[in-house]
Short mmCIF file of C-alpha atoms and ligand atoms in Angstrom, two decimals:
data_model
loop_
_atom_site.label_atom_id
_atom_site.label_comp_id
_atom_site.label_asym_id
_atom_site.label_seq_id
_atom_site.Cartn_x
_atom_site.Cartn_y
_atom_site.Cartn_z
CA MET A 70 -0.16 30.06 -90.62
CA GLY A 71 2.35 32.50 -92.10
CA ASN A 72 5.73 31.04 -92.81
CA GLU A 73 7.51 33.50 -90.54
CA LYS A 74 5.28 32.65 -87.60
CA MET A 75 5.83 28.96 -88.22
CA MET A 76 9.60 29.40 -88.36
CA LYS A 77 9.56 31.22 -85.01
CA GLU A 78 7.40 28.55 -83.48
CA ARG A 79 9.63 25.78 -84.80
CA GLU A 80 12.58 27.51 -83.16
CA LYS A 81 10.78 27.76 -79.83
CA PHE A 82 9.70 24.10 -79.93
CA LEU A 83 13.18 22.93 -80.82
CA GLN A 84 14.68 24.85 -77.91
CA LYS A 85 12.25 23.18 -75.58
CA ALA A 86 13.07 19.76 -77.04
CA GLN A 87 16.79 20.35 -76.57
CA SER A 88 16.31 21.41 -72.95
CA LEU A 89 14.87 17.95 -72.29
CA ILE A 90 17.78 15.80 -73.50
CA PRO A 91 18.10 13.04 -70.89
CA GLU A 92 21.31 11.95 -69.27
CA LEU A 93 22.60 8.60 -70.48
CA LEU A 94 23.56 5.81 -68.07
CA TYR A 95 26.55 3.58 -68.78
CA GLU A 96 27.33 0.20 -67.32
CA GLU A 97 30.36 -1.97 -67.96
CA LYS A 98 29.77 -5.69 -68.50
CA THR A 99 32.14 -8.55 -69.33
CA PRO A 100 31.24 -11.35 -71.76
CA ARG A 101 29.42 -14.41 -70.43
CA CYS A 102 31.59 -16.78 -72.44
CA TYR A 103 33.59 -17.06 -75.57
CA TRP A 104 33.96 -19.47 -78.45
CA MET A 105 36.79 -20.15 -80.83
CA GLN A 106 37.48 -21.44 -84.31
CA ARG A 107 40.91 -22.51 -85.46
CA GLY A 108 42.83 -21.78 -88.60
CA GLU A 109 42.25 -21.09 -92.26
CA THR A 110 39.45 -23.61 -92.56
CA ALA A 111 37.57 -21.87 -89.74
CA LYS A 112 34.48 -21.35 -91.83
CA GLU A 113 33.88 -25.07 -92.21
CA GLN A 114 34.33 -25.72 -88.50
CA LYS A 115 31.93 -25.14 -85.68
CA LEU A 116 32.85 -22.61 -83.05
CA TYR A 117 33.77 -24.34 -79.83
CA CYS A 118 33.28 -22.98 -76.37
CA CYS A 119 36.44 -22.60 -74.34
CA LEU A 120 37.24 -21.88 -70.75
CA LYS A 121 40.73 -20.61 -71.27
CA GLN A 122 41.58 -18.39 -74.18
CA GLU A 123 44.21 -19.73 -76.54
CA GLU A 124 46.62 -17.68 -78.63
CA LEU A 125 45.24 -16.53 -81.93
CA GLY A 126 46.99 -16.45 -85.29
CA LYS A 127 46.05 -15.95 -88.93
CA GLY A 128 42.56 -17.24 -89.76
CA ASP A 129 41.53 -17.93 -86.15
CA ARG A 130 38.21 -16.61 -84.95
CA ILE A 131 36.94 -15.76 -81.51
CA LEU A 132 33.38 -15.01 -80.52
CA PHE A 133 32.40 -13.13 -77.36
CA ASP A 134 28.85 -13.70 -76.12
CA PHE A 135 27.48 -11.02 -73.78
CA GLY A 136 24.29 -12.91 -72.94
CA HIS A 137 21.75 -10.56 -74.50
CA ASN A 138 21.40 -7.85 -77.12
CA CYS A 139 22.19 -4.28 -76.02
CA PRO A 140 23.47 -0.99 -77.46
CA ALA A 141 27.01 -0.55 -76.19
CA TYR A 142 30.58 0.54 -76.83
CA PHE A 143 33.13 -2.25 -77.18
CA GLN A 144 36.50 -2.21 -75.40
CA PHE A 145 39.35 -4.68 -75.34
CA GLY A 146 42.99 -5.18 -74.52
CA LEU A 147 45.30 -7.07 -76.86
CA LYS A 148 48.70 -8.55 -76.13
CA LYS A 149 51.18 -10.50 -78.18
CA THR A 150 53.19 -13.64 -77.58
CA GLY A 151 56.32 -14.78 -79.41
CA SER A 152 58.85 -12.64 -81.25
CA PRO A 153 58.68 -8.82 -81.45
CA GLN A 154 55.70 -7.52 -83.44
CA ASP A 155 57.13 -7.33 -86.98
CA ALA A 156 53.83 -6.47 -88.70
CA PRO A 157 50.52 -4.85 -87.74
CA ALA A 158 47.85 -7.10 -86.29
CA PHE A 159 44.94 -7.02 -88.74
CA LEU A 160 41.47 -7.83 -87.38
CA TYR A 161 37.91 -8.02 -88.69
CA PHE A 162 35.03 -7.39 -86.26
CA ARG A 163 31.36 -8.21 -86.62
CA PHE A 164 28.86 -7.06 -84.04
CA CYS A 165 25.69 -9.15 -84.15
CA GLU A 166 22.32 -8.90 -82.48
CA THR A 167 21.54 -12.55 -83.22
CA GLU A 168 23.34 -15.75 -84.14
CA ARG A 169 21.82 -15.80 -87.59
CA GLU A 170 23.81 -12.71 -88.55
CA PHE A 171 27.11 -14.58 -88.34
CA LEU A 172 26.04 -18.20 -88.79
CA GLU A 173 24.09 -17.88 -91.99
CA GLU A 174 25.03 -14.59 -93.60
CA SER A 175 28.23 -13.53 -95.30
CA GLY A 176 27.85 -10.00 -94.04
CA GLU A 177 28.20 -8.60 -97.50
CA ASP A 178 24.58 -8.72 -98.48
CA SER A 179 22.51 -5.80 -97.28
CA GLY A 180 19.71 -6.01 -99.86
CA TRP A 181 18.63 -2.64 -101.15
CA ILE A 182 19.52 -0.57 -98.10
CA SER A 183 22.97 0.68 -97.24
CA ARG A 184 25.66 -1.86 -96.39
CA GLY A 185 26.71 0.74 -93.84
CA TRP A 186 24.09 -0.75 -91.52
CA ILE A 187 26.03 -4.00 -91.21
CA GLN A 188 27.99 -3.66 -88.02
CA GLU A 189 31.51 -4.50 -89.16
CA GLU A 190 34.98 -2.98 -88.85
CA TRP A 191 38.52 -3.68 -90.05
CA LEU A 192 41.29 -2.67 -87.70
CA HIS A 193 45.06 -2.46 -88.03
CA ILE A 194 46.96 -2.41 -84.74
CA ASP A 195 50.56 -1.21 -84.98
CA GLU A 196 51.65 -1.48 -81.36
CA LEU A 197 51.09 -4.29 -78.90
CA PRO A 198 50.11 -4.53 -76.10
CA CYS A 199 47.27 -2.04 -76.45
CA THR A 200 43.84 -1.18 -75.16
CA ALA A 201 41.20 0.07 -77.56
CA GLU A 202 37.61 1.30 -77.59
CA MET A 203 35.68 1.16 -80.84
CA SER A 204 34.31 4.62 -81.48
CA ARG A 205 30.87 3.65 -82.83
CA ARG A 206 27.97 2.52 -80.71
CA TYR A 207 26.78 -0.94 -81.78
CA ALA A 208 23.76 -3.03 -80.87
CA PHE A 209 24.97 -6.53 -80.15
CA ARG A 210 24.97 -9.69 -78.13
CA TYR A 211 27.88 -11.26 -80.01
CA VAL A 212 31.21 -9.93 -81.22
CA LEU A 213 32.90 -12.17 -83.74
CA ILE A 214 36.55 -11.32 -84.40
CA THR A 215 38.56 -12.85 -87.22
CA VAL A 216 42.32 -12.53 -87.12
CA LEU A 217 43.05 -11.62 -90.72
CA ASP A 218 46.76 -11.68 -90.00
CA THR A 219 49.48 -11.36 -87.36
CA SER A 220 52.76 -12.61 -88.79
CA LYS A 221 54.65 -15.88 -88.84
CA LYS A 222 56.55 -14.73 -85.76
CA TYR A 223 53.94 -13.65 -83.24
CA LYS A 224 50.39 -14.38 -82.04
CA ILE A 225 47.83 -12.41 -80.05
CA SER A 226 45.35 -12.84 -77.23
CA PHE A 227 42.54 -10.69 -75.87
CA GLU A 228 42.22 -9.45 -72.31
CA ASN A 229 39.87 -7.18 -70.35
CA VAL A 230 37.13 -7.46 -72.93
CA LEU A 231 34.02 -5.51 -72.00
CA ARG A 232 31.10 -3.55 -73.33
CA LYS A 233 29.84 -0.25 -71.96
CA GLU A 234 26.07 -0.57 -72.15
CA VAL A 235 24.10 2.59 -72.73
CA SER A 236 20.50 3.71 -72.25
CA CYS A 237 18.72 6.50 -70.40
CA VAL A 238 17.00 3.90 -68.17
CA ASP A 239 18.06 0.81 -66.28
CA GLY A 240 16.20 -1.98 -68.03
CA GLU A 241 18.03 -4.89 -66.40
CA ALA A 242 17.18 -3.57 -62.91
CA MET A 243 13.51 -3.44 -63.88
CA ILE A 244 13.71 -6.96 -65.31
CA SER A 245 15.22 -8.39 -62.14
CA ALA A 246 12.54 -6.69 -60.04
CA LEU A 247 9.71 -8.27 -62.07
CA PRO A 248 7.44 -10.32 -59.81
CA LYS A 249 7.55 -14.04 -60.63
CA CYS A 250 4.74 -15.15 -62.86
CA GLY A 251 3.25 -18.67 -62.87
CA ASP A 252 3.44 -18.77 -66.65
CA SER A 253 7.11 -18.83 -67.57
CA MET A 254 6.51 -17.83 -71.19
CA LEU A 255 4.58 -14.74 -70.10
CA HIS A 256 7.39 -13.88 -67.70
CA LYS A 257 9.91 -14.15 -70.51
CA ILE A 258 7.73 -12.07 -72.84
CA ARG A 259 7.59 -9.30 -70.22
CA GLU A 260 11.32 -9.46 -69.70
CA VAL A 261 12.09 -9.24 -73.41
CA SER A 262 9.56 -6.42 -73.93
CA ILE A 263 11.18 -4.33 -71.20
CA ARG A 264 14.67 -4.94 -72.54
CA THR A 265 13.57 -4.07 -76.07
CA LEU A 266 12.16 -0.74 -74.95
CA ALA A 267 15.07 0.09 -72.63
CA ASN A 268 17.57 -0.53 -75.44
CA CYS A 269 15.69 1.93 -77.64
CA MET A 270 15.54 4.65 -74.98
CA GLN A 271 18.50 6.86 -75.70
CA THR A 272 18.39 10.64 -76.16
CA VAL A 273 15.16 10.01 -78.08
CA PHE A 274 12.96 6.94 -78.42
CA GLU A 275 14.91 5.22 -81.20
CA ASP A 276 13.18 2.72 -83.47
CA GLY A 277 16.05 0.27 -83.21
CA PRO A 278 19.55 0.67 -81.75
CA LYS A 279 21.12 -1.06 -84.77
CA ARG A 280 18.86 0.41 -87.44
CA ASP A 281 17.60 3.13 -88.04
CA ARG A 282 18.74 4.60 -84.70
CA ARG A 283 16.29 7.48 -85.02
CA LEU A 284 12.92 8.78 -83.94
CA TRP A 285 9.91 7.62 -86.01
CA LEU A 286 6.46 8.83 -85.12
CA GLY A 287 4.63 5.51 -85.58
CA ASP A 288 7.16 3.76 -83.38
CA LEU A 289 6.98 6.55 -80.79
CA MET A 290 3.23 6.07 -80.45
CA LEU A 291 3.72 2.52 -79.16
CA GLN A 292 6.91 3.21 -77.20
CA ALA A 293 5.22 6.00 -75.27
CA LEU A 294 2.37 3.69 -74.23
CA VAL A 295 4.78 1.06 -72.94
CA ASN A 296 6.87 3.72 -71.21
CA TYR A 297 3.85 4.83 -69.13
CA GLU A 298 3.50 1.26 -67.83
CA THR A 299 7.21 0.81 -67.16
CA PHE A 300 9.88 3.50 -66.89
CA GLN A 301 7.56 6.50 -66.84
CA LYS A 302 10.22 8.67 -68.37
CA ASN A 303 7.51 11.03 -69.52
CA ASP A 304 9.83 13.93 -70.25
CA LEU A 305 11.35 11.84 -73.02
CA VAL A 306 7.92 11.58 -74.65
CA LYS A 307 7.59 15.33 -74.20
CA ARG A 308 11.00 15.90 -75.81
CA CYS A 309 10.00 13.77 -78.80
CA LEU A 310 6.70 15.60 -79.21
CA TYR A 311 8.51 18.94 -79.25
CA LEU A 312 11.13 17.59 -81.67
CA PHE A 313 8.46 16.56 -84.16
CA ALA A 314 6.56 19.83 -83.79
CA GLY A 315 9.79 21.81 -84.11
CA LEU A 316 10.77 19.91 -87.23
CA CYS A 317 7.52 20.07 -89.17
CA ASN A 318 7.77 20.90 -92.84
CA PRO A 319 8.11 24.72 -93.04
CA GLU A 320 6.17 24.66 -96.31
CA ASP A 321 2.90 23.26 -95.02
CA GLY A 322 3.42 22.27 -91.39
CA MET A 323 3.20 18.54 -91.99
CA ILE A 324 5.11 16.42 -89.51
CA PRO A 325 7.71 14.17 -91.13
CA ALA A 326 7.70 10.42 -90.57
CA CYS A 327 11.04 10.56 -88.78
CA VAL A 328 13.64 13.06 -87.58
CA PHE A 329 17.38 13.06 -86.98
CA GLU A 330 19.10 14.42 -83.87
CA LYS A 331 22.61 14.91 -85.22
CA PRO A 332 24.57 16.94 -86.14
CA VAL A 333 21.66 19.26 -85.37
CA PRO A 334 17.96 18.35 -85.19
CA LEU A 335 16.78 17.79 -88.76
CA MET A 336 13.54 16.70 -90.36
CA ASP A 337 13.67 13.81 -92.79
CA ASP A 338 12.17 14.34 -96.22
CA SER A 339 9.93 11.27 -95.99
CA PHE A 340 6.32 11.82 -95.08
CA LEU A 341 3.81 9.14 -94.18
CA LEU A 342 0.20 10.16 -93.90
CA ASP A 343 -0.58 7.70 -91.11
CA TYR A 344 2.49 8.64 -89.08
CA SER A 345 1.86 12.39 -89.19
CA LEU A 346 -1.71 11.80 -87.95
CA PHE A 347 -0.42 9.74 -85.03
CA PHE A 348 0.88 12.97 -83.51
CA ILE A 349 -2.66 13.45 -82.12
CA PRO A 350 -2.98 10.13 -80.24
CA VAL A 351 0.55 10.53 -78.89
CA LEU A 352 -0.31 14.00 -77.56
CA VAL A 353 -3.64 12.96 -76.08
CA GLU A 354 -2.24 9.82 -74.42
CA TYR A 355 0.60 11.96 -73.04
CA TYR A 356 -1.98 14.27 -71.50
CA ARG A 357 -3.99 11.34 -70.09
CA ARG A 358 -0.91 10.12 -68.23
CA THR A 359 0.66 13.43 -67.20
CA GLY A 360 -2.08 16.06 -67.10
CA ASP A 361 0.45 18.44 -68.67
CA LEU A 362 -2.01 20.94 -70.15
CA GLU A 363 0.65 23.50 -71.01
CA THR A 364 2.29 21.14 -73.51
CA VAL A 365 -1.05 20.17 -75.01
CA GLU A 366 -2.00 23.81 -75.44
CA GLU A 367 1.30 24.63 -77.11
CA LEU A 368 1.23 21.68 -79.48
CA SER A 369 -2.47 21.44 -80.32
CA GLU A 370 -2.31 23.66 -83.39
CA THR A 371 0.42 21.46 -84.85
CA ALA A 372 -1.74 18.43 -84.06
CA PHE A 373 -4.94 19.75 -85.66
CA ARG A 374 -2.93 20.81 -88.71
CA GLN A 375 -2.16 17.17 -89.48
CA VAL A 376 -5.86 16.43 -89.84
CA THR A 377 -6.38 19.47 -92.05
CA ILE A 378 -3.55 18.32 -94.33
CA ALA A 379 -4.83 14.74 -94.43
CA MET A 380 -8.38 15.86 -95.18
CA LYS A 381 -7.22 18.03 -98.07
CA PHE A 382 -5.27 15.19 -99.49
CA THR A 383 -7.84 12.52 -98.90
CA GLU A 384 -11.07 14.20 -99.91
CA ASN A 385 -10.25 13.26 -103.47
CA PHE A 386 -10.42 9.59 -102.84
CA LEU A 387 -11.88 8.65 -99.51
CA ILE A 388 -15.28 10.12 -100.06
CA ARG A 389 -15.50 8.94 -103.65
CA GLU A 390 -17.01 5.59 -104.47
CA GLU A 391 -14.20 4.09 -106.45
CA GLY A 392 -10.91 4.05 -104.61
CA ILE A 393 -7.52 5.11 -105.83
CA SER A 394 -4.32 3.60 -104.62
CA LEU A 395 -2.20 5.54 -102.19
CA GLN A 396 0.99 4.31 -103.80
CA GLY A 397 2.52 6.85 -106.10
CA GLU A 398 0.73 9.73 -104.45
CA LYS A 399 2.65 12.55 -102.86
CA TYR A 400 2.37 10.98 -99.44
CA PHE A 401 2.69 7.31 -98.72
CA CYS A 402 1.31 5.60 -95.72
CA PHE A 403 2.93 2.72 -93.91
CA VAL A 404 0.49 0.38 -92.08
CA ASP A 405 2.69 -2.75 -92.32
CA TRP A 406 5.61 -4.23 -94.25
CA LYS A 407 3.44 -6.95 -95.84
CA GLU A 408 4.23 -6.98 -99.53
CA GLY A 409 1.30 -6.25 -101.78
CA LEU A 410 -0.87 -4.88 -98.97
CA ASP A 411 -3.38 -2.31 -100.22
CA LYS A 412 -3.45 0.46 -97.65
CA GLN A 413 -6.34 2.63 -98.70
CA CYS A 414 -8.93 1.17 -96.36
CA SER A 415 -6.53 1.05 -93.40
CA MET A 416 -5.68 4.68 -94.08
CA GLN A 417 -9.35 5.62 -93.88
CA GLY A 418 -9.50 3.82 -90.53
CA ILE A 419 -6.39 5.58 -89.27
CA LEU A 420 -7.75 8.97 -90.26
CA LEU A 421 -10.92 8.20 -88.35
CA TYR A 422 -8.89 6.96 -85.38
CA ALA A 423 -6.96 10.25 -85.34
CA VAL A 424 -10.12 12.35 -85.72
CA ARG A 425 -11.68 10.58 -82.72
CA TYR A 426 -8.61 11.48 -80.68
CA GLY A 427 -9.02 14.97 -82.16
CA VAL A 428 -12.47 15.21 -80.59
CA GLU A 429 -10.92 14.35 -77.23
CA LEU A 430 -8.19 16.92 -77.79
CA CYS A 431 -10.83 19.62 -78.38
CA GLU A 432 -12.54 18.58 -75.16
CA ILE A 433 -9.30 18.72 -73.17
CA LEU A 434 -8.79 22.24 -74.48
CA GLY A 435 -12.41 23.20 -73.80
CA GLN A 436 -12.90 24.11 -77.49
CA LYS A 437 -16.59 23.39 -77.93
CA GLU A 438 -17.02 24.60 -81.47
CA MET A 439 -13.99 22.77 -82.68
CA ALA A 440 -15.19 19.60 -80.94
CA GLU A 441 -18.44 19.84 -82.85
CA LYS A 442 -16.59 20.33 -86.11
CA TYR A 443 -14.49 17.27 -85.41
CA GLY A 444 -17.61 15.30 -84.43
CA GLU A 445 -19.15 16.15 -87.81
CA MET A 446 -15.97 15.19 -89.58
CA GLN A 447 -16.03 11.87 -87.78
CA LYS A 448 -19.57 11.14 -88.88
CA GLY A 449 -18.75 12.01 -92.49
CA LEU A 450 -15.71 9.77 -92.51
CA GLU A 451 -17.66 6.92 -90.95
CA ALA A 452 -20.39 7.11 -93.56
CA ALA A 453 -17.83 7.29 -96.37
CA ALA A 454 -15.96 4.31 -94.95
CA VAL A 455 -19.01 2.07 -94.96
CA LYS A 456 -20.14 3.29 -98.36
CA THR A 457 -16.75 2.90 -99.98
CA PHE A 458 -15.18 -0.11 -98.34
CA TRP A 459 -17.87 -2.43 -96.99
CA ASP A 460 -18.65 -5.55 -98.99
CA GLN A 461 -22.24 -6.33 -98.16
CA LYS A 462 -22.06 -9.86 -99.54
CA LYS A 463 -18.85 -11.01 -97.97
CA LYS A 464 -19.40 -8.89 -94.85
CA VAL A 465 -15.84 -7.60 -94.74
CA PHE A 466 -14.05 -4.35 -95.55
CA PHE A 467 -12.03 -4.35 -98.75
CA SER A 468 -9.34 -2.01 -100.01
CA GLY A 469 -8.31 -0.47 -103.31
CA ARG A 470 -9.33 -1.05 -106.89
CA GLN A 471 -8.72 -4.78 -106.64
CA HIS A 472 -11.06 -4.99 -103.65
CA GLN A 473 -8.34 -6.62 -101.61
CA ILE A 474 -9.33 -8.21 -98.31
CA SER A 475 -6.72 -8.02 -95.56
CA ILE A 476 -6.56 -8.36 -91.80
CA ALA A 477 -5.14 -4.84 -91.53
CA SER A 478 -8.24 -3.27 -93.13
CA GLN A 479 -10.58 -4.92 -90.61
CA VAL A 480 -8.31 -4.06 -87.69
CA TRP A 481 -8.20 -0.37 -88.51
CA MET A 482 -11.93 -0.16 -89.07
CA ILE A 483 -12.46 -1.72 -85.65
CA LEU A 484 -9.95 0.60 -83.99
CA ALA A 485 -11.65 3.51 -85.74
CA GLY A 486 -14.75 2.54 -83.80
CA LEU A 487 -16.80 1.60 -86.85
CA VAL A 488 -17.51 -1.95 -85.76
CA GLN A 489 -17.81 -3.05 -82.16
CA GLY A 490 -18.40 -5.97 -79.81
CA LYS A 491 -19.94 -9.09 -81.34
CA GLU A 492 -19.81 -7.69 -84.87
CA ALA A 493 -16.13 -6.95 -84.50
CA LYS A 494 -15.55 -10.45 -83.18
CA GLU A 495 -17.29 -12.00 -86.19
CA LEU A 496 -15.46 -9.71 -88.58
CA LEU A 497 -12.07 -10.77 -87.23
CA LEU A 498 -13.08 -14.42 -87.36
CA ARG A 499 -14.05 -14.06 -91.02
CA VAL A 500 -10.52 -12.94 -91.97
CA LYS A 501 -8.58 -15.16 -89.59
CA ASP A 502 -7.10 -17.25 -92.40
CA CYS A 503 -6.88 -14.44 -94.92
CA PRO A 504 -3.61 -14.65 -96.91
CA MET A 505 -3.03 -10.89 -96.65
CA ILE A 506 -1.43 -11.36 -93.24
CA MET A 507 0.52 -8.97 -91.01
CA VAL A 508 4.29 -9.28 -90.74
CA THR A 509 5.37 -6.66 -88.22
CA PRO A 510 4.91 -6.80 -84.45
CA TYR A 511 3.69 -3.20 -84.93
CA MET A 512 0.64 -4.36 -86.92
CA HIS A 513 0.21 -7.37 -84.65
CA HIS A 514 -0.10 -4.93 -81.75
CA PHE A 515 -3.09 -3.28 -83.41
CA TYR A 516 -4.56 -6.71 -84.13
CA VAL A 517 -4.43 -7.55 -80.42
CA MET A 518 -6.00 -4.18 -79.62
CA ALA A 519 -8.80 -4.96 -82.09
CA LEU A 520 -9.36 -8.36 -80.45
CA LEU A 521 -9.64 -6.56 -77.13
CA ARG A 522 -12.19 -4.12 -78.54
CA ALA A 523 -14.10 -7.15 -79.76
CA GLY A 524 -14.13 -8.53 -76.22
CA GLU A 525 -11.84 -11.40 -77.23
CA LYS A 526 -9.47 -11.32 -74.27
CA GLU A 527 -8.62 -15.00 -74.35
CA GLU A 528 -7.89 -15.00 -78.06
CA ALA A 529 -5.78 -11.85 -77.60
CA LEU A 530 -3.70 -13.46 -74.86
CA LYS A 531 -3.26 -16.57 -76.98
CA HIS A 532 -2.07 -14.43 -79.86
CA VAL A 533 0.51 -12.61 -77.72
CA LYS A 534 1.85 -15.95 -76.50
CA GLU A 535 1.96 -17.43 -79.97
CA TYR A 536 3.37 -14.51 -81.89
CA TRP A 537 5.78 -12.86 -79.45
CA GLY A 538 6.41 -16.24 -77.83
CA GLY A 539 7.37 -17.50 -81.29
CA MET A 540 10.23 -15.01 -81.41
CA ILE A 541 11.40 -16.17 -78.00
CA ARG A 542 11.29 -19.79 -79.10
CA ALA A 543 13.39 -18.76 -82.10
CA GLY A 544 16.02 -17.38 -79.69
CA ALA A 545 15.07 -13.71 -79.28
CA ASP A 546 16.33 -11.85 -76.22
CA THR A 547 14.95 -8.62 -77.69
CA PHE A 548 11.93 -8.47 -80.00
CA TRP A 549 12.30 -7.97 -83.74
CA GLU A 550 11.30 -5.45 -86.35
CA LEU A 551 9.62 -8.11 -88.42
CA TYR A 552 8.50 -11.64 -87.67
CA ASN A 553 6.62 -13.91 -90.00
CA PRO A 554 6.45 -17.40 -88.46
CA MET A 555 5.78 -18.79 -91.94
CA ASN A 556 8.93 -17.29 -93.41
CA GLU A 557 11.72 -16.70 -90.94
CA LYS A 558 13.92 -15.12 -93.61
CA GLU A 559 11.41 -12.46 -94.59
CA SER A 560 12.83 -8.98 -94.93
CA PRO A 561 11.43 -5.78 -96.41
CA TYR A 562 14.97 -4.87 -97.41
CA GLY A 563 15.92 -7.94 -99.45
CA SER A 564 18.30 -9.29 -96.80
CA TYR A 565 17.37 -10.30 -93.31
CA SER A 566 20.80 -9.46 -91.86
CA VAL A 567 19.80 -5.79 -92.01
CA ASN A 568 16.50 -6.42 -90.27
CA SER A 569 16.57 -4.91 -86.82
CA TYR A 570 16.47 -7.51 -84.03
CA CYS A 571 15.69 -5.04 -81.29
CA HIS A 572 12.85 -2.92 -82.57
CA ALA A 573 10.87 -0.74 -80.24
CA TRP A 574 7.52 -1.18 -81.92
CA SER A 575 7.59 -4.81 -80.85
CA CYS A 576 7.87 -4.05 -77.14
CA THR A 577 4.14 -3.70 -76.48
CA PRO A 578 3.24 -7.04 -74.78
CA VAL A 579 4.14 -5.61 -71.38
CA TYR A 580 1.47 -2.95 -72.05
CA LEU A 581 -1.02 -5.34 -73.66
CA LEU A 582 -0.74 -7.86 -70.83
CA LYS A 583 -1.98 -5.26 -68.41
CA TYR A 584 -5.36 -5.42 -70.14
CA LEU A 585 -5.23 -9.09 -71.00
CA GLU A 586 -4.64 -10.33 -67.48
CA GLU A 587 -7.09 -8.07 -65.68
C1 RAM B 661 11.59 1.51 -90.98
C2 RAM B 661 11.83 1.51 -89.51
C3 RAM B 661 10.83 2.22 -88.66
C4 RAM B 661 9.47 2.33 -89.30
C5 RAM B 661 9.52 2.74 -90.72
C6 RAM B 661 8.19 2.84 -91.40
O1 RAM B 661 12.56 2.22 -91.65
O2 RAM B 661 11.90 0.19 -89.19
O3 RAM B 661 10.71 1.57 -87.44
O4 RAM B 661 8.70 3.20 -88.57
O5 RAM B 661 10.31 1.83 -91.44
#
């Protein structure tokens, strides 16, 4: 497609996306309770819960607990007691999604990603009494405030503390309307799934309201599925589809892994091969739920282009016998945050998965010839997958030059339709204790889907209860970006205080349970 034509089309798609910005709903909530710590030695003391707020002076700390994690704006009133205010009140605020962020971490360590993600503020207040609203939106359950100083002559106390919760849907109303379920853990899992998604539904489907607060295509794929089973805010899916299409790379039309909304819609310069291909399943699933043919027709060329790009890039290595690693190539792929995971085999599976959806897309559009072409492509990729990645002796798929065996590789080959039923069941059993595990709820979602394809409903249900239930047992009121039950401090960023503790890709149990409980 000529560059000029693509630029015009981008413009048109972006306009459509911007016409679909949803209205945000705000709700004011007061804290459930608060805790205090006294004096300069506060760090060595435990916070204690109090019914009546005491006056606060230098070194004192107060913690407000709002009951659950939520994106919100924080407001408070502050008054003074004692002599006239002879110096500014100087306060330090930390907004935390979980207890671990203030109990165990100093707040200074953000690993290799920006410290800007740590939700903290220093505030000088010149005039008391006052009311204030913090200008940033935070994601938090707890607000921990340290009084850095008042003066020897006056003290302060808080009043009218509240948070203005924000989302484009009412998650708490949906949670309270949930029918009671005999299994209390399953009930809780549903509740937490819904809250996790609702918190991430803003003017786009965000990945996490604390971090990265933006639209990622892999995350969107799962969020959209859960949305159809819950809020059915299908125009938000449509907006996100148009945003991605309108922000494709003008050089070659590839869809970026994520996009920014502000100050104006912008594409990011990171590209992930798996994510760009997921545009096709998102579009097809959107059509399955809405029947909106007009959107599918408008966006199909963008969708097919992702396969063309991937095929060009991959023909060098996927069809060849010896594999090459995807790392260091122009495009990375994601798959999971597990360190050391070789992604080549999973990528082959994902390409096949997308091509299968491509066949369905052709059928929706009534494009017979194209459907045949995609059918052929599918067969070729299937044959190459078996030839390149199947270990006849061990009866598992391996990945990369080191012939690495991982759960992810088997999962993606099953989801690509290469192995089915009993064979799939045996394949998953063979790698059950494989050390190349999965660490994100995102990859665990695909594992459950693979178990379902293998007819292993009971095992799938057990896994949901164990894995997502494990987060709940560890105190989660929203599900996390990453959870490794064997290493609770695991972080892809080198510090778990910057992990996101409300991450949309972990909200899928409420969708999965629909199939698991049938
Ligand atoms: C992180 C985000 C996001 C994910 C990407 C690959 O930055 O957590 O959710 O899609 O990585």
